Coordinates of C-alpha atoms and ligand atoms in Angstrom, one line a residue:
M14 CA -17.2 -24.1 50.3
K15 CA -18.3 -27.7 48.6
L16 CA -20.0 -30.3 50.7
A17 CA -18.4 -33.1 49.3
E18 CA -14.9 -31.6 50.6
M19 CA -16.6 -31.9 54.4
N20 CA -15.7 -34.3 57.1
R21 CA -18.4 -34.8 57.6
K22 CA -19.4 -35.7 61.5
W23 CA -22.6 -36.3 63.4
W24 CA -21.6 -34.2 65.8
K25 CA -20.7 -31.2 63.5
E26 CA -24.9 -31.5 62.4
A27 CA -25.9 -31.9 66.4
I28 CA -27.8 -29.6 68.0
V29 CA -27.5 -30.1 71.2
Y30 CA -30.3 -29.0 74.2
Q31 CA -28.8 -28.8 77.6
I32 CA -30.9 -29.5 80.7
Y33 CA -29.6 -29.1 84.4
P34 CA -31.5 -31.9 86.3
R35 CA -32.0 -29.8 89.5
S36 CA -34.6 -27.2 87.6
F37 CA -35.9 -29.3 84.8
Q38 CA -38.7 -31.8 86.6
D39 CA -39.4 -32.8 89.8
S40 CA -40.8 -36.3 90.0
N41 CA -41.4 -36.2 93.9
G42 CA -42.7 -33.1 95.2
D43 CA -39.1 -32.5 97.0
G44 CA -38.3 -29.2 95.0
V45 CA -35.3 -30.6 93.2
G46 CA -35.6 -32.0 89.8
D47 CA -34.4 -35.6 89.1
L48 CA -33.8 -37.9 86.6
R49 CA -37.3 -39.4 86.4
G50 CA -38.6 -36.1 86.0
I51 CA -36.8 -35.8 82.8
I52 CA -37.8 -39.2 82.2
E53 CA -41.8 -37.8 82.2
R54 CA -40.5 -35.3 80.0
L55 CA -38.6 -37.3 77.1
D56 CA -41.2 -36.4 74.9
Y57 CA -41.3 -33.0 75.1
I58 CA -37.5 -33.0 74.2
Q59 CA -38.1 -35.6 71.6
S60 CA -40.5 -32.5 70.4
L61 CA -38.3 -29.8 69.8
G62 CA -36.2 -32.0 67.1
V63 CA -32.8 -31.7 69.3
D64 CA -30.3 -34.6 68.6
V65 CA -28.3 -34.5 71.6
V66 CA -28.7 -33.6 75.1
W67 CA -26.1 -32.7 77.7
L68 CA -26.9 -33.6 81.2
N69 CA -25.4 -31.6 84.0
P70 CA -23.8 -33.7 86.6
C71 CA -25.9 -36.1 88.4
Y72 CA -22.8 -38.0 90.1
R73 CA -23.4 -38.4 93.8
S74 CA -22.4 -35.2 95.5
P75 CA -22.8 -33.4 98.8
N76 CA -23.8 -30.1 96.3
D77 CA -21.9 -27.2 97.8
D78 CA -21.4 -26.7 93.6
N79 CA -25.1 -28.5 92.8
G80 CA -23.0 -31.6 91.5
Y81 CA -20.0 -30.1 90.2
D82 CA -18.5 -31.5 93.3
I83 CA -18.1 -35.1 92.8
S84 CA -17.8 -37.8 96.2
D85 CA -18.7 -40.8 93.9
Y86 CA -17.9 -40.8 89.9
R87 CA -19.8 -43.8 89.4
E88 CA -23.1 -43.5 91.3
I89 CA -26.3 -41.1 90.9
M90 CA -26.8 -37.9 92.9
S91 CA -29.4 -39.4 95.5
E92 CA -31.4 -36.4 95.6
F93 CA -31.8 -37.4 91.5
G94 CA -32.5 -41.1 91.7
N95 CA -30.2 -44.4 90.9
M96 CA -28.6 -46.2 88.4
A97 CA -31.6 -47.9 87.4
D98 CA -33.6 -44.6 86.8
F99 CA -30.3 -43.3 84.8
E100 CA -30.4 -46.7 82.4
E101 CA -33.8 -45.9 82.0
L102 CA -33.4 -42.5 80.9
L103 CA -30.8 -43.2 78.8
A104 CA -32.5 -46.2 77.0
G105 CA -35.6 -43.9 76.5
M106 CA -33.4 -40.8 75.0
H107 CA -31.8 -43.6 72.6
A108 CA -35.8 -44.8 71.9
R109 CA -36.1 -41.3 70.5
G110 CA -33.2 -41.3 68.7
I111 CA -31.9 -38.7 70.8
K112 CA -28.1 -39.0 72.2
L113 CA -27.0 -38.7 75.8
V114 CA -23.5 -36.6 77.1
M115 CA -22.9 -36.3 80.3
D116 CA -20.4 -34.0 82.5
L117 CA -17.0 -34.7 83.5
V118 CA -15.7 -33.1 86.3
V119 CA -12.5 -34.2 87.0
N120 CA -10.3 -31.4 86.9
H121 CA -11.2 -31.4 91.0
S122 CA -13.6 -33.9 92.9
S123 CA -15.4 -33.3 96.4
D124 CA -13.5 -33.5 99.7
E125 CA -16.2 -36.1 100.5
H126 CA -14.6 -38.0 98.1
E127 CA -13.1 -41.5 99.5
W128 CA -9.7 -40.1 98.0
F129 CA -9.4 -36.8 99.6
K130 CA -10.9 -38.4 102.9
Q131 CA -7.9 -40.7 102.8
S132 CA -5.3 -38.5 101.3
R133 CA -5.5 -35.8 104.2
L134 CA -5.0 -38.8 106.5
S135 CA -1.2 -38.6 106.7
R136 CA 1.6 -37.7 104.3
D137 CA 2.4 -41.1 103.6
N138 CA -1.5 -42.2 102.9
P139 CA -1.5 -44.0 99.2
Y140 CA -3.6 -41.7 97.6
R141 CA -1.7 -38.5 99.2
D142 CA -1.1 -37.9 95.8
Y143 CA -4.3 -38.0 93.9
Y144 CA -4.1 -34.1 95.1
H145 CA -1.9 -31.2 95.6
W146 CA -0.3 -30.7 99.1
W147 CA 1.9 -27.8 100.2
P148 CA 3.7 -28.8 103.4
A149 CA 3.5 -26.0 105.7
E150 CA 7.1 -25.9 106.5
K151 CA 8.2 -24.3 103.1
G152 CA 6.3 -21.2 104.5
T153 CA 3.2 -19.5 102.6
P154 CA 2.6 -21.5 99.2
P155 CA 2.6 -19.3 96.1
T156 CA -0.4 -17.3 95.3
R157 CA -3.3 -18.7 93.2
W158 CA -6.7 -17.4 93.0
S159 CA -10.1 -19.3 93.5
Y160 CA -13.1 -18.7 91.7
F161 CA -15.4 -19.9 95.3
D162 CA -12.8 -19.1 97.6
V163 CA -14.6 -16.4 100.4
E164 CA -11.0 -15.0 100.4
G165 CA -10.1 -15.4 96.4
N166 CA -7.1 -17.8 98.1
A167 CA -7.2 -21.3 96.2
W168 CA -4.8 -23.0 99.3
K169 CA -6.2 -24.3 102.1
Y170 CA -4.8 -25.2 105.4
D171 CA -5.9 -28.7 106.6
E172 CA -4.5 -29.5 109.9
P173 CA -4.0 -32.9 110.5
T174 CA -1.1 -33.1 108.2
D175 CA 0.2 -29.3 108.5
A176 CA -0.2 -28.7 105.0
Y177 CA -1.8 -26.7 102.2
Y178 CA -4.2 -28.3 99.4
L179 CA -5.2 -26.3 96.2
H180 CA -8.5 -25.7 95.8
Y181 CA -9.6 -23.9 92.1
F182 CA -13.3 -23.9 92.9
S183 CA -14.6 -23.7 96.7
E184 CA -12.8 -25.2 99.2
K185 CA -15.2 -28.4 99.3
Q186 CA -13.6 -29.2 95.5
P187 CA -9.7 -30.1 95.8
D188 CA -7.7 -29.9 92.4
L189 CA -7.2 -33.4 91.2
N190 CA -3.3 -34.3 90.6
W191 CA -3.2 -35.8 87.4
E192 CA 0.4 -36.0 87.3
N193 CA 0.1 -38.9 89.3
P194 CA -0.4 -41.8 86.2
E195 CA -2.5 -43.8 88.7
L196 CA -4.9 -41.2 89.3
R197 CA -5.1 -40.5 85.6
K198 CA -5.4 -44.5 85.5
E199 CA -8.7 -44.3 87.7
I200 CA -10.3 -41.8 85.7
Y201 CA -9.9 -43.4 82.4
D202 CA -11.8 -46.2 83.7
M203 CA -14.4 -44.5 85.1
M204 CA -15.3 -43.1 81.9
H205 CA -15.2 -46.5 80.4
F206 CA -17.5 -47.5 82.7
W207 CA -19.7 -44.6 81.6
F208 CA -19.3 -45.1 77.9
K209 CA -19.8 -49.0 78.6
K210 CA -23.0 -48.1 79.7
G211 CA -23.8 -46.2 76.5
I212 CA -23.5 -42.8 77.1
D213 CA -22.5 -40.8 73.8
G214 CA -20.1 -38.3 74.9
F215 CA -18.3 -35.9 77.1
R216 CA -18.7 -32.3 78.4
M217 CA -15.9 -31.5 80.4
D218 CA -15.6 -29.4 83.2
V219 CA -13.0 -27.1 83.3
I220 CA -10.5 -29.7 81.4
T221 CA -7.9 -27.0 80.3
F222 CA -7.2 -26.9 83.9
I223 CA -5.9 -30.4 84.9
S224 CA -2.3 -30.0 84.1
K225 CA 0.0 -27.4 86.9
H226 CA 3.0 -25.9 86.5
D227 CA 5.5 -28.2 88.5
G228 CA 6.7 -26.9 92.2
Y229 CA 3.4 -24.0 91.7
P230 CA 6.2 -21.6 90.6
E231 CA 4.9 -17.5 91.5
F232 CA 3.0 -16.1 88.4
D233 CA 3.7 -12.6 87.4
V234 CA 1.2 -10.3 89.0
A235 CA 0.2 -9.6 85.8
Y236 CA -1.4 -13.2 86.3
H237 CA -2.7 -12.5 89.7
G238 CA -7.0 -12.8 90.6
Q239 CA -9.1 -13.7 87.0
N240 CA -6.4 -13.4 85.1
M241 CA -4.8 -16.7 86.2
I242 CA -7.1 -18.3 84.3
D243 CA -5.2 -17.6 81.5
M244 CA -1.8 -19.0 83.2
Y245 CA -4.3 -22.2 84.7
A246 CA -5.1 -23.0 81.1
Q247 CA -1.6 -23.4 79.6
G248 CA -0.5 -26.5 82.3
P249 CA 2.9 -28.0 80.8
R250 CA 1.0 -31.3 80.4
L251 CA -2.3 -30.6 79.4
H252 CA -2.1 -31.9 75.9
E253 CA 0.4 -34.9 76.8
Y254 CA -3.1 -35.8 79.3
L255 CA -5.7 -35.2 76.7
Q256 CA -3.4 -37.4 74.0
E257 CA -3.4 -40.2 76.8
M258 CA -6.8 -40.2 77.4
N259 CA -7.9 -40.0 73.4
K260 CA -5.7 -43.0 73.1
E261 CA -6.9 -45.4 76.3
V262 CA -10.7 -44.2 76.4
L263 CA -12.1 -41.8 74.0
S264 CA -10.6 -43.6 70.5
N265 CA -12.3 -46.8 71.1
Y266 CA -15.7 -45.3 70.8
D267 CA -17.8 -43.5 68.8
I268 CA -18.9 -40.4 70.8
M269 CA -18.0 -36.5 71.1
T270 CA -16.4 -34.5 73.2
V271 CA -16.4 -30.8 74.2
A272 CA -14.0 -29.1 76.3
E273 CA -15.1 -26.1 78.7
G274 CA -12.7 -24.2 77.2
Q275 CA -11.4 -21.7 80.0
G276 CA -8.6 -19.8 78.9
T277 CA -8.8 -20.6 75.8
H278 CA -8.3 -18.1 72.8
T279 CA -8.3 -18.3 69.0
H280 CA -4.4 -18.9 68.8
N281 CA -4.2 -21.9 71.0
V282 CA -7.7 -23.3 70.7
V283 CA -6.4 -25.6 67.1
E284 CA -4.1 -27.3 70.1
L285 CA -7.0 -28.6 71.6
V286 CA -9.4 -29.7 68.8
D287 CA -7.6 -29.8 65.2
E288 CA -8.5 -33.7 64.1
S289 CA -5.0 -34.6 63.7
R290 CA -3.3 -34.1 67.2
N291 CA -6.2 -36.7 68.4
E292 CA -7.6 -34.8 71.7
L293 CA -11.1 -33.3 71.8
N294 CA -13.8 -32.2 69.3
M295 CA -15.2 -29.2 70.3
N296 CA -14.2 -26.4 73.0
Y297 CA -16.5 -23.9 74.1
H298 CA -14.8 -20.6 74.4
F299 CA -15.5 -17.6 77.0
D300 CA -14.2 -14.9 74.8
H301 CA -17.8 -12.9 74.6
Q302 CA -19.3 -13.3 77.8
S303 CA -16.3 -11.3 78.8
I304 CA -18.5 -8.2 77.0
G305 CA -19.0 -5.6 79.2
V306 CA -18.3 -7.4 82.2
G307 CA -15.7 -7.3 84.5
A308 CA -14.1 -8.9 87.7
R309 CA -16.9 -10.3 90.2
Y310 CA -19.3 -10.2 87.2
L311 CA -19.9 -6.4 87.7
L312 CA -20.7 -4.6 84.8
I313 CA -17.9 -2.4 83.7
D314 CA -19.5 -0.1 81.4
E315 CA -22.8 1.3 80.3
D316 CA -22.4 -0.1 76.2
F317 CA -23.1 -3.2 77.9
Q318 CA -24.4 -3.9 74.5
D319 CA -21.1 -4.0 72.1
L320 CA -22.4 -5.4 69.1
V321 CA -19.3 -4.6 67.0
K322 CA -17.2 -6.0 69.5
F323 CA -19.7 -9.2 69.5
K324 CA -19.6 -9.6 65.6
Q325 CA -15.6 -9.7 66.1
V326 CA -15.1 -11.6 68.6
M327 CA -17.5 -14.0 67.1
S328 CA -16.2 -13.9 63.6
E329 CA -12.2 -14.1 64.7
W330 CA -13.8 -17.7 65.9
D331 CA -15.7 -18.7 63.0
G332 CA -12.4 -18.0 61.4
A333 CA -9.8 -19.6 63.8
L334 CA -11.6 -22.9 63.5
S335 CA -12.4 -22.5 59.5
S336 CA -10.2 -25.0 58.5
E337 CA -9.3 -27.3 61.3
G338 CA -11.1 -28.1 64.5
W339 CA -14.5 -27.6 64.8
N340 CA -16.8 -24.1 66.5
T341 CA -19.1 -24.6 69.1
I342 CA -22.0 -21.3 69.3
Y343 CA -23.6 -20.4 72.7
F344 CA -25.0 -18.1 74.7
G345 CA -25.9 -19.5 77.6
N346 CA -25.6 -22.1 80.3
H347 CA -25.7 -22.9 84.1
D348 CA -23.4 -20.9 84.8
F349 CA -24.4 -17.3 82.8
P350 CA -27.7 -14.9 82.9
R351 CA -30.5 -15.8 80.5
M352 CA -29.8 -14.7 76.7
V353 CA -32.4 -13.0 76.3
S354 CA -31.6 -10.7 79.2
R355 CA -28.1 -10.6 78.7
W356 CA -27.7 -10.5 75.1
A357 CA -31.0 -8.5 73.7
S358 CA -34.2 -7.8 76.2
D359 CA -36.6 -8.6 78.6
A360 CA -38.6 -6.0 78.2
P361 CA -42.3 -7.2 77.9
E362 CA -42.7 -5.8 74.5
H363 CA -39.5 -6.9 72.9
R364 CA -39.2 -10.7 74.8
A365 CA -40.5 -13.1 72.6
N366 CA -39.1 -11.4 69.4
A367 CA -35.7 -10.8 70.8
S368 CA -35.3 -14.6 72.2
K369 CA -36.4 -15.6 68.3
M370 CA -34.0 -13.2 66.4
L371 CA -31.3 -15.2 69.1
T372 CA -32.3 -18.5 68.9
T373 CA -32.4 -17.9 65.1
Y374 CA -28.5 -16.5 65.5
L375 CA -27.5 -19.6 67.5
L376 CA -29.2 -22.0 64.7
S377 CA -27.7 -20.0 61.8
M378 CA -24.0 -19.7 62.6
R379 CA -21.2 -22.1 62.2
G380 CA -20.2 -24.4 64.9
T381 CA -22.2 -27.1 67.0
P382 CA -24.9 -24.7 68.9
Y383 CA -25.5 -25.5 72.4
Y384 CA -28.8 -24.5 73.3
Y385 CA -30.2 -23.9 76.7
M386 CA -33.2 -25.5 78.7
G387 CA -36.3 -22.9 78.9
D388 CA -34.5 -20.7 76.2
E389 CA -36.7 -22.0 73.7
I390 CA -39.5 -20.5 75.9
G391 CA -37.9 -17.1 76.3
M392 CA -37.4 -17.7 80.0
S393 CA -35.9 -14.7 81.2
N394 CA -34.0 -13.2 84.6
I395 CA -35.3 -13.5 87.8
K396 CA -33.2 -10.7 89.2
F397 CA -33.6 -11.7 92.7
D398 CA -33.1 -8.4 95.0
N399 CA -32.1 -10.1 98.3
I400 CA -29.2 -12.2 98.8
D401 CA -31.0 -14.4 100.9
D402 CA -33.2 -15.7 97.8
Y403 CA -29.8 -16.7 95.5
N404 CA -28.3 -20.1 96.3
D405 CA -25.2 -19.9 94.1
L406 CA -22.1 -19.9 96.0
M407 CA -20.4 -18.0 93.8
T408 CA -22.6 -14.6 94.3
I409 CA -22.9 -15.5 97.7
N410 CA -18.9 -15.5 97.9
W411 CA -18.8 -12.3 96.2
Y412 CA -21.6 -10.5 98.1
N413 CA -19.6 -11.7 101.1
L414 CA -16.4 -11.0 100.1
T415 CA -17.6 -7.3 98.6
Q416 CA -19.2 -7.0 102.5
K417 CA -16.2 -7.3 103.8
E418 CA -13.9 -5.4 102.0
G419 CA -16.9 -2.9 102.8
G420 CA -17.3 -2.2 99.0
D421 CA -20.7 -1.6 97.5
T422 CA -23.0 -4.9 98.0
H423 CA -25.7 -2.7 96.5
A424 CA -24.2 -2.8 93.4
L425 CA -23.4 -5.9 93.4
L426 CA -26.7 -7.3 93.3
E427 CA -28.1 -5.1 90.2
A428 CA -25.3 -6.3 88.4
H429 CA -26.1 -9.9 89.1
K430 CA -29.6 -9.1 88.1
I431 CA -28.1 -9.2 84.9
T432 CA -24.9 -11.3 85.3
G433 CA -25.8 -14.0 88.4
R434 CA -25.3 -17.7 87.2
D435 CA -28.8 -18.1 89.5
N436 CA -30.8 -16.7 86.2
A437 CA -30.7 -19.4 84.8
R438 CA -30.6 -21.9 87.4
T439 CA -34.3 -21.2 88.0
P440 CA -37.0 -23.9 87.4
I441 CA -38.5 -24.7 83.8
Q442 CA -41.7 -22.8 83.3
W443 CA -43.8 -25.6 82.4
D444 CA -47.8 -23.9 82.5
N445 CA -49.7 -21.3 84.8
T446 CA -50.7 -23.8 87.4
A447 CA -48.7 -23.3 91.1
N448 CA -44.6 -23.8 91.1
A449 CA -45.0 -23.6 86.8
G450 CA -45.6 -27.1 87.2
F451 CA -42.4 -27.8 88.0
T452 CA -42.9 -29.5 91.5
T453 CA -45.6 -30.3 93.9
G454 CA -43.0 -29.0 96.7
K455 CA -41.6 -26.3 97.5
P456 CA -38.8 -25.7 94.1
W457 CA -35.3 -25.3 95.9
L458 CA -35.1 -21.7 94.0
K459 CA -37.8 -19.2 93.4
V460 CA -39.7 -19.9 90.0
N461 CA -39.8 -16.9 88.1
P462 CA -43.2 -15.1 88.3
N463 CA -43.3 -14.5 85.2
Y464 CA -44.6 -18.8 84.7
T465 CA -48.2 -17.6 84.3
S466 CA -47.5 -15.7 80.9
V467 CA -44.8 -16.9 79.6
N468 CA -44.5 -21.4 80.0
V469 CA -44.5 -24.6 77.9
A470 CA -48.4 -25.1 77.8
E471 CA -48.9 -22.0 76.4
Q472 CA -46.5 -22.3 74.0
Q473 CA -47.0 -25.7 72.9
N474 CA -49.6 -25.0 70.3
R475 CA -49.3 -21.6 69.7
A476 CA -48.1 -21.4 65.9
D477 CA -46.5 -18.0 66.3
S478 CA -45.0 -19.3 69.7
E479 CA -41.0 -18.7 71.0
L480 CA -41.3 -22.8 71.4
N481 CA -42.6 -23.0 67.9
Y482 CA -40.1 -20.8 66.4
F483 CA -37.3 -22.9 68.0
R484 CA -38.6 -26.2 66.6
K485 CA -38.8 -24.7 63.2
M486 CA -35.6 -23.3 63.0
V487 CA -34.3 -26.5 64.5
R488 CA -35.6 -28.3 61.7
L489 CA -34.2 -25.2 58.8
R490 CA -30.9 -26.4 60.4
K491 CA -31.3 -30.1 59.9
D492 CA -33.1 -29.7 56.5
N493 CA -30.3 -27.1 55.0
L494 CA -26.5 -28.3 55.4
T495 CA -25.4 -25.1 54.4
L496 CA -26.5 -23.6 58.0
V497 CA -23.8 -25.9 59.4
Y498 CA -21.0 -26.5 56.8
G499 CA -21.3 -23.0 54.9
Q500 CA -18.7 -20.9 55.0
Y501 CA -19.7 -17.7 56.7
A502 CA -18.9 -14.4 55.7
L503 CA -20.0 -11.1 58.2
L504 CA -21.1 -7.7 56.9
L505 CA -21.4 -4.7 57.5
P506 CA -18.8 -5.1 60.5
E507 CA -19.1 -1.5 62.4
H508 CA -23.0 -1.6 61.9
K509 CA -23.8 -0.8 65.8
Q510 CA -27.2 -2.4 65.8
L511 CA -27.4 -5.3 62.7
Y512 CA -25.9 -8.4 62.7
A513 CA -25.7 -9.7 58.9
Y514 CA -23.7 -12.5 56.9
T515 CA -23.9 -14.9 54.2
R516 CA -23.7 -18.5 54.8
H517 CA -22.5 -20.3 51.0
L518 CA -22.4 -23.8 50.5
D519 CA -21.7 -25.1 46.8
D520 CA -24.2 -23.4 44.9
E521 CA -26.8 -21.9 48.1
V522 CA -25.9 -18.7 49.3
L523 CA -28.1 -18.0 52.5
L524 CA -28.2 -14.6 53.9
V525 CA -28.9 -13.7 57.6
L526 CA -30.3 -10.2 59.2
L527 CA -30.8 -10.5 62.7
N528 CA -31.5 -6.6 64.3
Y529 CA -30.3 -6.5 67.5
S530 CA -31.5 -3.6 68.9
D531 CA -34.7 -2.5 70.0
T532 CA -35.2 0.1 67.1
A533 CA -36.5 -0.4 63.2
L534 CA -33.9 -0.2 60.9
S535 CA -33.3 0.3 57.3
I536 CA -30.6 -0.7 55.7
D537 CA -29.0 -0.4 51.8
K538 CA -30.1 -3.5 50.0
V539 CA -27.1 -3.7 47.8
A540 CA -24.8 -3.4 50.9
L541 CA -26.9 -7.0 51.5
G542 CA -26.3 -8.4 48.6
I543 CA -29.5 -8.0 47.6
S544 CA -30.4 -6.3 44.1
D545 CA -32.1 -3.0 43.6
T546 CA -34.3 -4.5 41.7
T547 CA -35.8 -7.4 43.8
D548 CA -39.0 -6.3 45.5
T549 CA -40.6 -7.2 48.7
K550 CA -43.2 -9.6 47.1
E551 CA -39.7 -11.5 45.3
A552 CA -37.7 -11.5 48.2
S553 CA -40.8 -13.1 50.6
A554 CA -40.6 -15.9 48.4
F555 CA -37.0 -16.6 49.0
I556 CA -37.8 -16.1 52.7
L557 CA -36.8 -19.2 54.6
I558 CA -37.9 -18.2 58.4
N559 CA -38.8 -14.5 59.4
N560 CA -40.0 -13.9 63.5
F561 CA -42.5 -11.7 62.7
S562 CA -45.4 -12.1 59.7
D563 CA -44.0 -9.8 57.1
F564 CA -41.2 -8.3 55.8
E565 CA -40.4 -5.0 54.4
M566 CA -38.3 -3.5 51.1
T567 CA -38.4 -0.5 49.6
N568 CA -36.9 0.9 46.0
S569 CA -33.5 1.4 48.2
T570 CA -33.4 -0.6 51.4
V571 CA -34.6 -3.5 53.9
V572 CA -36.5 -2.6 56.7
L573 CA -35.9 -4.4 60.0
R574 CA -38.3 -3.9 63.1
P575 CA -36.7 -4.3 66.2
Y576 CA -35.2 -7.7 66.9
Q577 CA -36.6 -9.1 63.9
A578 CA -34.7 -12.2 62.3
V579 CA -34.5 -12.9 58.5
I580 CA -33.1 -15.9 56.5
I581 CA -33.1 -14.7 52.4
K582 CA -32.0 -17.9 50.4
L583 CA -30.2 -15.3 47.7
K584 CA -29.1 -18.3 45.7
Ligands
LIG619 O1 -17.4 -23.6 85.5 C1 -16.4 -23.1 85.4 C2 -16.2 -21.8 84.8 O2 -15.5 -21.6 84.2 C3 -17.2 -20.9 85.7 O3 -16.3 -21.0 87.3 C4 -17.3 -19.5 85.2 O4 -15.9 -18.8 85.2 C5 -18.0 -19.0 86.3 O5 -19.4 -19.7 86.1 C6 -19.1 -17.7 85.4 O6 -19.1 -17.8 84.4 C7 -17.3 -25.2 85.6 C8 -19.1 -25.6 85.9 O7 -19.7 -24.8 84.5 C9 -19.3 -24.6 87.0 O8 -20.4 -24.8 86.8 C10 -18.8 -25.1 88.1 O9 -18.9 -23.9 89.2 C11 -17.3 -24.9 88.1 O10 -16.8 -25.6 87.0 C12 -16.5 -25.6 88.9 O11 -16.9 -27.6 88.6
LIG620 CA1 -36.9 -34.6 93.1

């Protein structure tokens, strides 16, 4: 790989930091994070060195699904502030050289959106075709699975017009009908509205689901339940709509786009992100997230940490996008548990090193890293014991459904201690004062009790903190284009504890060594491309980053401590 031959783009070289506004900082004591809270913390965000902030939805919403149910796309959620706050936030970011990417949620709206209120009034209302309706006289609608429905049924009967409407998510999130050109035009106008305000891109919520199959045919039973996701993502006009959106809106601005790529796999991702197709810039996949977990997010095997499988998935994704398109790398976001609990270890003796190791991974792979707020201080899962502590409608619905079926609710709760979405939604731990400095009121979701020791204030000036390690790793990536564009090559694919790879650009070769386990390892030097005459002292001179203070080699092996991460410049 040669830098001169790379198609360089700012969004390929960017590090994205995700902010879930509800849990970042509360400015007015109502227990809910808000835009003014983010404004108060802008200097902190800048201190991280990140280039882009992705903000979860902050539009007007009745909050059935925390902002993913939008009732007005051109207004700010009252709990979060108002448009003046938003403009101040955007200006504050731009003044600090940070770009702002918003969430675009257009597979569905809220049932409280004016369009839907109209649509359900009568069958001949002008807004009727803004949504998907199945008239009751045609009988029971074809099976469609819903993520957030208590019955798992995506059709909801609506009395006034004796018809069912489609909702892939909760019944308060009716799916928009993209087949209707008027609806598409409304969406494009709304996107222009935000781009004209100066935003720098969109993360597109379940965008792969927007095209529905004509006449809603029955899908093969093999695609029933959660498997329906793959059908949802194969709507016949998906690419036509994205190309139209690109032409009408995206191509007019210097912005970035990323698909939340449900149902996207290595065999079809290029259709979405190949530049010559003029659709989207990036996609994030879910293939690694399903390792070790099954339906309703239950743990399906003891071997939850199947590193060999993980390496294989991530390497295949790198390969799929090595010549066309561009990859993304992430462990967690507001839909997944805390990365350190899910992918490494939050045991007190390992948490800090494990989270630094995962940070090293995210920021040394090819693809744009999406880093979730709070991970920079190594926040971990809260692990609620009680269903009443949960706010997330997904956990609550699945709990109710399991109860209704006479299933094992205890097992569900135990599994959700590892997998539940609320684990990542607990407030940011700023300091060791009440409520971790997040709010002076009662937080909307409990603060993780470990805030007394795990918090920003404690880590801010401690040289070897997780926070300062993150800043250092950000700097390293920004200073080394090899970490951005370099060829990725996996070493020792069958190793069950070690994830090792090289990144190669022009004449430079970097070796990344990550111990993904809680036991020390010794690995044959030659297998890693380190000459057996190199000694510890020599190698140390070429270490670019290390989450421990030392690094050990014998004549024939490299020794890694539990969760140790090292990047060595080989050439
Ligand atoms: O997520 C869609 C989605 O794929 C999730 O339902 C995911 O499968 C689940 O969280 C388990 O990981 C997007 C948003 O990110 C999510 O927060 C919303 O709830 C959902 O869309 C509906 O808008
Ligand atoms: Ca508030």
